[in-house]
Amino acid sequence: MGDLHRSIFLKELKDTFPDLISEINAQYGLLHQEMHVFADFVQRAIAVGHAKDVASCFEFAEKFYRDGNDQLQNAIGVSFIEHLSLQNAQWAWDLLGPILKREYLQLADAGMAKPLPYLR
């Protein structure tokens, strides 16, 4: 378990992705809702093929999953990784860091994330 926590995550998220500030602020301080905002942002970037944005988001999420406290790791797993739709975006899967790939595969094995056809 790391020592990064919600306050650090939110400050860096808002600094790195300022377009998300108002939507993040509208989530009433609920970490999982804030994480959904981030996940939706990434999913929109995947949908339009913005590889640079997707890579930046995945690097950001990987850092906070790796170095975050239990609450942050749980929120990234449950409200970010579990909701990624990568079935038709192998290029995005290839950008995902090793820790988040492992977590995604564990969630898929447990039936909580969609299996990826290109990994069969």
Coordinates of N, CA and C in Angstrom, one line a residue, residues 46 85-97 101:
I46 N -10.6 7.2 -25.9 CA -10.5 5.9 -26.7 C -11.4 5.9 -27.9
S85 N -13.9 0.1 -21.6 CA -14.4 -0.7 -22.7 C -13.2 -0.8 -23.8
L86 N -12.5 -1.9 -23.7 CA -11.3 -2.1 -24.6 C -11.5 -3.2 -25.6
Q87 N -12.7 -3.7 -25.7 CA -12.9 -4.9 -26.6 C -12.6 -4.6 -28.1
N88 N -12.8 -3.4 -28.5 CA -12.5 -3.0 -29.9 C -11.3 -2.0 -30.0
A89 N -10.5 -2.0 -29.0 CA -9.4 -1.0 -28.9 C -8.1 -1.7 -28.4
Q90 N -7.6 -2.6 -29.2 CA -6.4 -3.2 -28.8 C -5.2 -2.2 -28.7
W91 N -5.2 -1.2 -29.5 CA -4.2 -0.2 -29.4 C -4.2 0.5 -28.0
A92 N -5.4 0.6 -27.4 CA -5.5 1.2 -26.1 C -5.0 0.2 -25.0
W93 N -5.3 -1.0 -25.2 CA -4.8 -2.1 -24.3 C -3.3 -2.1 -24.3
D94 N -2.7 -1.9 -25.4 CA -1.3 -1.9 -25.5 C -0.6 -0.7 -24.8
L95 N -1.4 0.4 -24.6 CA -0.9 1.5 -23.8 C -1.1 1.4 -22.3
L96 N -1.9 0.4 -21.9 CA -2.1 0.2 -20.5 C -0.9 -0.3 -19.8
G97 N -0.6 0.2 -18.6 CA 0.6 -0.2 -17.9 C 0.5 -1.6 -17.3
K101 N -2.9 -3.7 -16.4 CA -3.2 -4.8 -17.2 C -3.5 -6.1 -16.3

